[in-house]
XYZ file of C-alpha atoms in Angstrom:
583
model
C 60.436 316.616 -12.848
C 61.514 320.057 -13.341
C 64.923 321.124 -13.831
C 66.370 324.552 -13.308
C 69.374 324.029 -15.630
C 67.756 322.360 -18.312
C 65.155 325.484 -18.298
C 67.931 327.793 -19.121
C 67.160 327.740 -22.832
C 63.609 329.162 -22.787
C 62.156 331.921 -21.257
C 61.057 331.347 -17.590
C 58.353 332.831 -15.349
C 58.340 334.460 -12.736
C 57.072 331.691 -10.293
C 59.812 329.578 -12.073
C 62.380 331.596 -11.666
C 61.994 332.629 -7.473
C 60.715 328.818 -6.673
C 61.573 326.576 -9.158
C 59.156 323.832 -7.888
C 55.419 325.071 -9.202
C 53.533 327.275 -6.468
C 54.800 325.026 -3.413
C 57.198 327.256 -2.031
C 55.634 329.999 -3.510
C 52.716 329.393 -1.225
C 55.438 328.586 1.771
C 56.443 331.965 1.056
C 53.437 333.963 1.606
C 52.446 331.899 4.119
C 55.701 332.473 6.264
C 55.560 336.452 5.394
C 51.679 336.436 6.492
C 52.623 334.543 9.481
C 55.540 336.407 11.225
C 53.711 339.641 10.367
C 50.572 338.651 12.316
C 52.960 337.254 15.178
C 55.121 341.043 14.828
C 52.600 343.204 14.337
C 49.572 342.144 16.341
C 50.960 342.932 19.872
C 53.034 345.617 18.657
C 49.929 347.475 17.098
C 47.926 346.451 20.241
C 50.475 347.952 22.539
C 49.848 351.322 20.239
C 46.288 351.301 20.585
C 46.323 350.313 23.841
C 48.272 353.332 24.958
C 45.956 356.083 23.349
C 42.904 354.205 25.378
C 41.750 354.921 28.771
C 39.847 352.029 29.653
C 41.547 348.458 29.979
C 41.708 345.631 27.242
C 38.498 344.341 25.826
C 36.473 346.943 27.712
C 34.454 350.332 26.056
C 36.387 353.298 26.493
C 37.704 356.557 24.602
C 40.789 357.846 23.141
C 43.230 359.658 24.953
C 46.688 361.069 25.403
C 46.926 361.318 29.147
C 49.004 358.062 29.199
C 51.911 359.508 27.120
C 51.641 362.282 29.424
C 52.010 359.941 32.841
C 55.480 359.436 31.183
C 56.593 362.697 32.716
C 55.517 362.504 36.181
C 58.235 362.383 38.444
C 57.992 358.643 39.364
C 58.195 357.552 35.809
C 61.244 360.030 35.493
C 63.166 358.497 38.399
C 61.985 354.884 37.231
C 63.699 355.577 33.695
C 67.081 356.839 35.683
C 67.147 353.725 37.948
C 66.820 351.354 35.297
C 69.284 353.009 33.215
C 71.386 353.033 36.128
C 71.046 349.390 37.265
C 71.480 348.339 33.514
C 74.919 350.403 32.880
C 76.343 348.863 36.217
C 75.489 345.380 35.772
C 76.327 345.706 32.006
C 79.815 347.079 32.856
C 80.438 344.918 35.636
C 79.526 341.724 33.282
C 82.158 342.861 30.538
C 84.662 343.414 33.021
C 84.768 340.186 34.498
C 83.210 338.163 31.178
C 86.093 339.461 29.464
C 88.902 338.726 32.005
C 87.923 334.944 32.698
C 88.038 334.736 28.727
C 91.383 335.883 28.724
C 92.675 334.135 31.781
C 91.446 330.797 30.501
C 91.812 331.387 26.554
C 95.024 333.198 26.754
C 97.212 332.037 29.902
C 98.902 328.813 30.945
C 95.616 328.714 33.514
C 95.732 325.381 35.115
C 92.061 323.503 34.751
C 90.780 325.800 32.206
C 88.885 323.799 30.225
C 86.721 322.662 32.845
C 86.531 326.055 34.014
C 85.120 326.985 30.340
C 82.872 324.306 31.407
C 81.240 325.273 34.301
C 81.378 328.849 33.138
C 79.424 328.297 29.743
C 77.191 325.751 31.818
C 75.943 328.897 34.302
C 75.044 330.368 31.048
C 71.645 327.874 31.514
C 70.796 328.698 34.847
C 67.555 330.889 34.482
C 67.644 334.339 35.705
C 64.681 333.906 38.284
C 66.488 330.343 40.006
C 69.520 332.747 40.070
C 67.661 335.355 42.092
C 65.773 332.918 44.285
C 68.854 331.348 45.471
C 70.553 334.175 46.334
C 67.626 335.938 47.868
C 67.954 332.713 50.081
C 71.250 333.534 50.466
C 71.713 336.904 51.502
C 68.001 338.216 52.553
C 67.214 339.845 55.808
C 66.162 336.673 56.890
C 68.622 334.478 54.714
C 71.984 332.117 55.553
C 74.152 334.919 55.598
C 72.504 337.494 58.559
C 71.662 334.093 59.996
C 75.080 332.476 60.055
C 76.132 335.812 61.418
C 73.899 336.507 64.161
C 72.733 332.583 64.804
C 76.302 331.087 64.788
C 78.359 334.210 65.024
C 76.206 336.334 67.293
C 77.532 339.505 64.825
C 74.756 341.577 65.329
C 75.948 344.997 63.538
C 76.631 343.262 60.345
C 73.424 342.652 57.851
C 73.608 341.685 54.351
C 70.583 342.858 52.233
C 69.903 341.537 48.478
C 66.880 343.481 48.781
C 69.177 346.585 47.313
C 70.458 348.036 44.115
C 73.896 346.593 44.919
C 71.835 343.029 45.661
C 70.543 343.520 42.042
C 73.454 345.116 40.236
C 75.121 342.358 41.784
C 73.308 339.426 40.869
C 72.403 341.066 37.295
C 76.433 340.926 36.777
C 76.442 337.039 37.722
C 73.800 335.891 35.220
C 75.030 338.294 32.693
C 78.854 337.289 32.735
C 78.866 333.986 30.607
C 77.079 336.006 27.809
C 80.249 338.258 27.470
C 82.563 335.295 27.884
C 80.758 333.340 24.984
C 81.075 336.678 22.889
C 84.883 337.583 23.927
C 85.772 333.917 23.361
C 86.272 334.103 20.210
C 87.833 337.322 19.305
C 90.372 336.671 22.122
C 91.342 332.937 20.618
C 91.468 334.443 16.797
C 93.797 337.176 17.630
C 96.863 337.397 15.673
C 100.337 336.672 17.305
C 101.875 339.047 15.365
C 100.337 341.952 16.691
C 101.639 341.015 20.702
C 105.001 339.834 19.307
C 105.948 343.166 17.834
C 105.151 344.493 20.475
C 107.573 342.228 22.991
C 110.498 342.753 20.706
C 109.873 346.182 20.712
C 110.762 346.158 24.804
C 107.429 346.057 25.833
C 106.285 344.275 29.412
C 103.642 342.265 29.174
C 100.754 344.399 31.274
C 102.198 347.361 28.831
C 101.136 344.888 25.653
C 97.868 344.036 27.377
C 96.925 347.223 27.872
C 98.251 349.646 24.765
C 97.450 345.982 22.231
C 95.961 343.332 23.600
C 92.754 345.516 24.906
C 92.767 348.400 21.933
C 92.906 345.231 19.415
C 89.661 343.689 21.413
C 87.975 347.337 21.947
C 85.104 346.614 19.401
C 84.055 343.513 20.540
C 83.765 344.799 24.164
C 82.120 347.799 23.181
C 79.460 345.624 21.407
C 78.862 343.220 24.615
C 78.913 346.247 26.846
C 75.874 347.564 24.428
C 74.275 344.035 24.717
C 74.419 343.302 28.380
C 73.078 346.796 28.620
C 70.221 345.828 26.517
C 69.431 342.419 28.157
C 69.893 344.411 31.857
C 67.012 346.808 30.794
C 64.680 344.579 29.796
C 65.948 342.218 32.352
C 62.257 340.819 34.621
C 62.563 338.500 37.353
C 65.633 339.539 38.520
C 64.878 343.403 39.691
C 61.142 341.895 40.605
C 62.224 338.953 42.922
C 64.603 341.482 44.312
C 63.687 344.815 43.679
C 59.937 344.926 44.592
C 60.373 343.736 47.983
C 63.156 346.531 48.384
C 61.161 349.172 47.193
C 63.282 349.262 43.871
C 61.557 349.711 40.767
C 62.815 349.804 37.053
C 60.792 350.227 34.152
C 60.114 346.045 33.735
C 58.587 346.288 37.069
C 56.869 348.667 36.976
C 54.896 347.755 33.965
C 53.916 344.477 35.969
C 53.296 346.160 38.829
C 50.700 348.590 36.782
C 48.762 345.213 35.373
C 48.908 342.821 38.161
C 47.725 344.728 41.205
C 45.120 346.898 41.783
C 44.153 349.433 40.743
C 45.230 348.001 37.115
C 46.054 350.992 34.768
C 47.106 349.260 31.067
C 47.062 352.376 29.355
C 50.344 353.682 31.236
C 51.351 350.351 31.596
C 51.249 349.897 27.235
C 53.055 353.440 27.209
C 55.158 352.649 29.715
C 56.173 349.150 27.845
C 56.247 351.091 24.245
C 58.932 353.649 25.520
C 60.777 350.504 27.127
C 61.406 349.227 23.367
C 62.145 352.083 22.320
C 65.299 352.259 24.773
C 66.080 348.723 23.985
C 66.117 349.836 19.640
C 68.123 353.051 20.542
C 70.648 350.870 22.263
C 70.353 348.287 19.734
C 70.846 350.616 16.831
C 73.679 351.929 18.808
C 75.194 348.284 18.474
C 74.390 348.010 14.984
C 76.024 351.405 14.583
C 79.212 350.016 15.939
C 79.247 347.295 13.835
C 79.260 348.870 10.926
C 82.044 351.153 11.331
C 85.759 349.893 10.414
C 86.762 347.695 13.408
C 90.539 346.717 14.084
C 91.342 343.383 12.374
C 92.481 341.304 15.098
C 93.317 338.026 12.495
C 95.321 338.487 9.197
C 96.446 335.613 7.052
C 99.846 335.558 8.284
C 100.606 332.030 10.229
C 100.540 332.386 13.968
C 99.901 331.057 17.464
C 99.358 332.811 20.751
C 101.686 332.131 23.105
C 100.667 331.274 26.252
C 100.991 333.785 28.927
C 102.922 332.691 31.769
C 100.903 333.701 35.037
C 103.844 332.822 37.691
C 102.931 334.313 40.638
C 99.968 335.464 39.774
C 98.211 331.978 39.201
C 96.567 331.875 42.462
C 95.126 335.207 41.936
C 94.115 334.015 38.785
C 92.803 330.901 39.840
C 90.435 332.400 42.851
C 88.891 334.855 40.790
C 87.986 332.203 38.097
C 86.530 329.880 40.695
C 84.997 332.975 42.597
C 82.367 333.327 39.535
C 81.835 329.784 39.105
C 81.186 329.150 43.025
C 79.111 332.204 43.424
C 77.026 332.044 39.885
C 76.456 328.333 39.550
C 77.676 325.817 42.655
C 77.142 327.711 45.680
C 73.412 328.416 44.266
C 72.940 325.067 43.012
C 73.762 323.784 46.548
C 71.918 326.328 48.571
C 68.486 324.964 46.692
C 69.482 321.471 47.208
C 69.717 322.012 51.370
C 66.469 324.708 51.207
C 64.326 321.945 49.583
C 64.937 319.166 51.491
C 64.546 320.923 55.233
C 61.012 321.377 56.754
C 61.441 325.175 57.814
C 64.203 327.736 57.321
C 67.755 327.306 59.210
C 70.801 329.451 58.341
C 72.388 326.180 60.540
C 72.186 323.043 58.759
C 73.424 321.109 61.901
C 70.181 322.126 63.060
C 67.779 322.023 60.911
C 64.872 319.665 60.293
C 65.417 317.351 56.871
C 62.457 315.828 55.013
C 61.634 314.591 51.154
C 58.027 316.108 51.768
C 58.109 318.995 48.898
C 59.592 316.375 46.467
C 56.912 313.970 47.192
C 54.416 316.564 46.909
C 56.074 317.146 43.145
C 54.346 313.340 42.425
C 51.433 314.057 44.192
C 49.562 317.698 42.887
C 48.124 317.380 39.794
C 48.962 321.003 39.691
C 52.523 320.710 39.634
C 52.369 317.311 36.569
C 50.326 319.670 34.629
C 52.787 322.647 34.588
C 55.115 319.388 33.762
C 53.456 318.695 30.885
C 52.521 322.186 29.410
C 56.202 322.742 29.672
C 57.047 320.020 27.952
C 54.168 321.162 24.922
C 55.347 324.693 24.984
C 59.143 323.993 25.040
C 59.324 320.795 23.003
C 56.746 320.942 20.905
C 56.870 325.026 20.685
C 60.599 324.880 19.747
C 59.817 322.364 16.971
C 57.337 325.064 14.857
C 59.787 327.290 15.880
C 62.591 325.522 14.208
C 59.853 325.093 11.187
C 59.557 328.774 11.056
C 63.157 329.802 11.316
C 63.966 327.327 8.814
C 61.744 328.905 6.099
C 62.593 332.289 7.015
C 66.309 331.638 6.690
C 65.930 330.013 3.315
C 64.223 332.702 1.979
C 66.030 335.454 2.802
C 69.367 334.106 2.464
C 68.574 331.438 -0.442
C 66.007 331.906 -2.659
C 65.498 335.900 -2.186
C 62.235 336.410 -3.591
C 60.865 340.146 -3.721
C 60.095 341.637 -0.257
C 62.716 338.638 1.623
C 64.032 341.771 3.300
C 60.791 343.065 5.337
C 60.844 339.226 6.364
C 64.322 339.189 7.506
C 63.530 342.821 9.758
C 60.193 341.348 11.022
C 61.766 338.337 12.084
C 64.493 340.112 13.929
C 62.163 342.811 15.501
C 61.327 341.044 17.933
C 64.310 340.756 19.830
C 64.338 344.734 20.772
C 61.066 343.904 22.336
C 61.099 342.797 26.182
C 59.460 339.887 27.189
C 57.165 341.606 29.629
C 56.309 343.965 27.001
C 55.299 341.843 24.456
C 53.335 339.651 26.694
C 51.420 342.661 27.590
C 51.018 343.605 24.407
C 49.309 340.033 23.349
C 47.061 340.319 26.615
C 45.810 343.430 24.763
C 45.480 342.145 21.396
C 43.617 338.413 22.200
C 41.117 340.923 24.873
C 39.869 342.411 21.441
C 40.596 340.024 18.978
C 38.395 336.994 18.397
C 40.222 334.298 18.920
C 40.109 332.289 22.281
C 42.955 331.834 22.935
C 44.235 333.560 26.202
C 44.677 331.361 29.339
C 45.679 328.511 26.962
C 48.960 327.170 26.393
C 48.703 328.336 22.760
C 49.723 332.018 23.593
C 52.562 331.091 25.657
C 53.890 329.341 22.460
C 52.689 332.497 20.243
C 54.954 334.210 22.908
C 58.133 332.208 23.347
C 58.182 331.983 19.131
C 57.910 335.426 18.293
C 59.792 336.637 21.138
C 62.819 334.071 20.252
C 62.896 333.570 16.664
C 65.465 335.539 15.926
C 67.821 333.437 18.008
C 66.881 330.127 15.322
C 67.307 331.834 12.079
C 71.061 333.294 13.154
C 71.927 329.735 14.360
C 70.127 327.762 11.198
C 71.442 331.060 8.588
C 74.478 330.804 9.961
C 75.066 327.232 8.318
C 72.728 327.762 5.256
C 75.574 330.688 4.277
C 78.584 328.390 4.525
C 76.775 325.403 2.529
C 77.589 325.998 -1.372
C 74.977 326.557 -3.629
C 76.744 324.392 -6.006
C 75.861 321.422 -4.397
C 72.372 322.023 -4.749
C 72.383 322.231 -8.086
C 74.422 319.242 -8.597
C 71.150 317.893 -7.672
C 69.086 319.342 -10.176
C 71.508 319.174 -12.745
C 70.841 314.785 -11.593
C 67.119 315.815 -12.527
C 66.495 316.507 -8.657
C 63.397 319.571 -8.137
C 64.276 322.704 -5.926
C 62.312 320.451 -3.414
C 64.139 317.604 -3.596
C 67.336 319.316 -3.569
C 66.252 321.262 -0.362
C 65.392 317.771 1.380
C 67.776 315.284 0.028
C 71.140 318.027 0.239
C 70.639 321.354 1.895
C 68.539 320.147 5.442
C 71.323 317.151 5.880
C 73.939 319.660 5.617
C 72.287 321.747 7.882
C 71.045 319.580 10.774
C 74.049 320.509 13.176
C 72.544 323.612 13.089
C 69.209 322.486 12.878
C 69.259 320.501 16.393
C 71.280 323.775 17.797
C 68.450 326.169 16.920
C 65.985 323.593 18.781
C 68.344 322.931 21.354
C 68.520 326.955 22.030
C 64.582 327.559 21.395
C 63.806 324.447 23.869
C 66.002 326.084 26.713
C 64.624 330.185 26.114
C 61.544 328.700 26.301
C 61.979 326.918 29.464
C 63.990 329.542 31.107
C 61.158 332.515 30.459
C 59.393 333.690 32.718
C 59.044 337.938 31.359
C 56.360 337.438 28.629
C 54.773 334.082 30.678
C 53.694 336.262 34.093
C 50.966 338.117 32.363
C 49.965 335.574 30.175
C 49.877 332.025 32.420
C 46.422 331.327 34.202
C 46.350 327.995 36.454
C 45.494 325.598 33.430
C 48.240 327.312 31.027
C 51.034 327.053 33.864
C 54.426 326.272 33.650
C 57.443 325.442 35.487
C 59.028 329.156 35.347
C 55.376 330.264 36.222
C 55.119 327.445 39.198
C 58.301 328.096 40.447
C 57.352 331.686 40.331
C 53.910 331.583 41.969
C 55.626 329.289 44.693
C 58.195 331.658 45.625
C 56.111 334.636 45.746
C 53.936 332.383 48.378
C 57.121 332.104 50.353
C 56.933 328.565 49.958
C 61.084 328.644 49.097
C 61.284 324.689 49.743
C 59.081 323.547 46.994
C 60.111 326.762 44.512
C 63.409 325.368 45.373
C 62.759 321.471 44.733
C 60.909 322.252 41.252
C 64.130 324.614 40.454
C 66.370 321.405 40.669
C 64.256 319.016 38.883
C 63.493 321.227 36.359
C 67.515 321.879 35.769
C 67.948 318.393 35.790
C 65.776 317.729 33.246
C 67.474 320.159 31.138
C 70.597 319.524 31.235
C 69.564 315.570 30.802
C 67.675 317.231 27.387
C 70.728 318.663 26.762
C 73.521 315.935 27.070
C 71.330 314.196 25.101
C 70.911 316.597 22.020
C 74.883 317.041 22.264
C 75.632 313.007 21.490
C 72.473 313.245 19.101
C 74.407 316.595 16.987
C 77.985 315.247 17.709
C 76.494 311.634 15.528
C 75.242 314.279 12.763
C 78.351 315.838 12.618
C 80.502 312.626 12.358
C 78.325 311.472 9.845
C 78.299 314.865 7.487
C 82.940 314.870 7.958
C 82.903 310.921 6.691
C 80.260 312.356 3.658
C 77.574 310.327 4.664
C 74.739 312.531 3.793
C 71.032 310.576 4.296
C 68.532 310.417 2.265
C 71.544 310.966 -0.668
């Protein structure tokens, strides 16, 4: 076997020296560079072509520049200002209240607040397009609320309509909010004490320290969520499409759907339209980069502190509604609302009057239609997060670990992705597979070429994130025993990094279940899935069964992922008692 140390005393080659194990990882190398280029580049080059042609994918045509130029017409124009619109609302909205339920629970004597972190981080998982549904149930023209009012109340005056910008802003806000509390979590918990104390000896009430320390002290990590919420608003699908289209609202997601699914189909504008899309999402993401990089406020030093707790006295029950507000209105009130629309035969704001039956869960076990779009979900999430994980895993080990020449380029293409919508890039792969020859469109195989290159960057920060803390000293320990580069990788550095491992898949398996923006113009009725059935069943109107495959589908999940957490919680016990396998 080979051994790095012991070749220290004659000169070394080049292969030797970046892999240390022959040409295995070397080959691994070019392999995973080859790979996530042709998964980057493909629909982002398609996308380019596709927007200087005038004919649609896979069809003769000539080149042209009259689809940049449909960027200026006015309806474009006022499509760029709505969606900019929507995005800083919701985006604003989200940090406001993300940020005050992480303080109220992370930083006052909050009664409950652990399960409120709960039930807070656990509406986090509720996809964006089961969000909308419910509350489109909820607070349509012909939905519980107008019902309840008129039906029960006879209020006749009064309508509620989610069919609005508010309806969308609104709802936007709801799904967006436990992103900012899981990024505002932290910062708030590592403040240091020292900082608020000063400021209380100094005669200083405790709204004046929250807002001239506390907030000042926390102003670059809300500026960065504020950034990010704006960029997941904008490229934000089913949400402004479940709601928006039937209200005559259009942003620039939409729109680019609307231009490809319905007739007359015009891809050209639609792959311009998509290209200037990610180019808003990279301006705001550079802008967040930009941020980062400048000197930020250190809100933990090395001096010995702890918060103190504070006291809400009278203000608890104000507090405590607002907490439980979110909660009830992002994650119980719509679980509920799908639980009593799935199990009634037709429509009644009035449950005391409506007509119960098990006939849309019974028709779950009896269409074929429905067990297949079981089963591709289970290939594309289970088995698609698994190559994912594969991927990621290389990439990270690369770039972070071995650093052969051109590990940067992999690191960017790898991340690249993530400025990209979802709608956009599965309109850019419909363009590329129409040309290239490969048969793959219509096939579960593209949804999986989707989901991965769309959410890769997601695994390598979870599995990098662990390969960075994990000394490199160990490994060679290993070869230093006579262990290969190999053998070091297998038998020290992947048992050290499973927690992470099983958190990349656990985060890959639920983005991949939960998509639905690169899936809706990619899915045909072999390749369907349950965010594409639940989808295609709503649009229908059919909100009982869209409903009843909403709630099994969550159920399964959150089964998945109760069991993952005991499966990572046994990996973790065993790496703190040293017990490293395979060692």
């Amino acid at each position: 076997m080979t051994n790095p140390i012991a070749m220290a005393g004659r000169p070394v080659s080049l292969g030797e020296r970046l892999f240390g194990s022959g040409k295995v990882l070397g080959t691994l190398y070019l392999a995973c560079f080859v790979v996530v280029a042709l998964l980057v580049l493909i629909p982002l080059v398609a996308l380019v072509i596709g927007s200087l042609r005038d004919a649609a994918p896979g069809l003769p045509g000539s080149w042209t520049l009259a689809n940049w130029a449909g960027l200026m017409s006015k309806g474009v124009i006022g499509t760029f200002a709505t969606t900019i619109g929507i995005g800083l609302a919701s985006s604003i909205a989200s940090a406001v209240v993300g940020t005050a339920i992480a303080f109220i629970l992370h930083r006052t004597d909050m009664r409950l607040a652990r399960l409120l972190a709960a039930l807070v981080s656990l509406s986090f998982f509720l996809p964006s397009f089961i969000l909308a549904m419910a509350w489109i149930i909820i607070g349509s023209p012909g939905g519980l609320i107008n019902g309840l009012l008129q039906d029960v109340l006879g209020i006749e005056s009064f309508k509620v309509d989610a069919y609005s910008h508010f309806g969308i802003v609104f709802v936007m806000a709801l799904h967006q909010v436990p992103f900012v509390y899981l990024m505002m979590r932290g910062p708030i918990i590592g403040m240091d004490a020292s900082f608020e104390e000063a400021a209380r000896a100094a005669g200083a009430s405790q709204l004046s320290v929250l807002r001239r320390v506390t907030l000042p002290l926390l102003s670059y990590s809300l500026t960065s969520s504020v950034v990010l919420s704006f960029i997941l608003a904008i490229e934000q699908f089913a949400i402004p499409a479940l709601m928006g289209i039937p209200g005559h609202i259009t942003v620039l997601a939409t729109q680019l759907y609307l231009l490809v699914r319905f007739p007359p189909p015009n891809y050209g504008l639609a792959a311009a339209l998509g290209l200037s899309l990610s180019m808003l999402t990279a301006l705001a993401l550079w802008l967040q980069r930009r941020i980062a990089r400048k000197n930020r406020l250190a809100v933990t030093t090395g001096k010995a502190g702890r918060l103190a707790p504070v006291p809400l006295g009278r203000w608890r029950w104000l507090a405590s509604l607002f907490c439980w507000s979110y909660v009830m209105l992002a994650l119980i009130l719509p679980v509920i609302i799908l639980g009593y629309v799935s199990v009634i035969k037709y429509f009644n704001a009035n449950p005391f009057e409506a007509a119960y039956t098990l006939r849309n869960y019974l028709f779950l076990l009896d269409s074929s239609a429905t067990m297949r779009s079981f089963w591709n979900t289970l290939v594309v999430s289970g088995f698609g997060a698994l190559l994912g994980v594969v991927l990621a895993t290389l990439i990270s080990y690369f770039t972070l670990r071995l650093k052969p020449p051109g590990h940067t380029a992999l690191d960017m293409a790898a991340n690249l992705p993530f400025g990209v919508p979802g709608v956009v890039l599965g309109l850019g792969l419909l363009w590329a597979y129409a040309y290239l020859p490969v048969p793959i469109y219509g096939t579960v195989t593209i949804l999986v070429i989707a989901f991965i290159t769309r959410f890769l960057a997601y695994a390598t920060e979870t599995i990098g994130g662990r390969l960075v803390q994990i000394d490199k000293s160990l490994e060679e320990a290993a070869w230093t025993a006579g262990a290969t580069r190999l053998e070091g990788i297998r038998r020290v550095l992947l048992p050290l990094a499973v927690p992470s491992l099983q958190g990349a898949y656990f985060l890959l398996f639920m983005a991949f279940f939960r998509e639905i923006a690169s899936a809706v113009l990619l899915y045909t009725a072999s390749s369907n899935v349950l965010s594409t059935s639940i989808w295609s069943s709503f649009e229908q109107a059919n909100w009982g069964l869209a409903s009843a495959l909403s709630l099994v589908g969550m159920i399964a999940v959150f089964i998945f992922m109760y069991a993952l957490m005991l499966l990572t919680r046994g990996s973790r016990k065993g790496e703190k008692s040293g017990m490293l396998p395979g060692v």
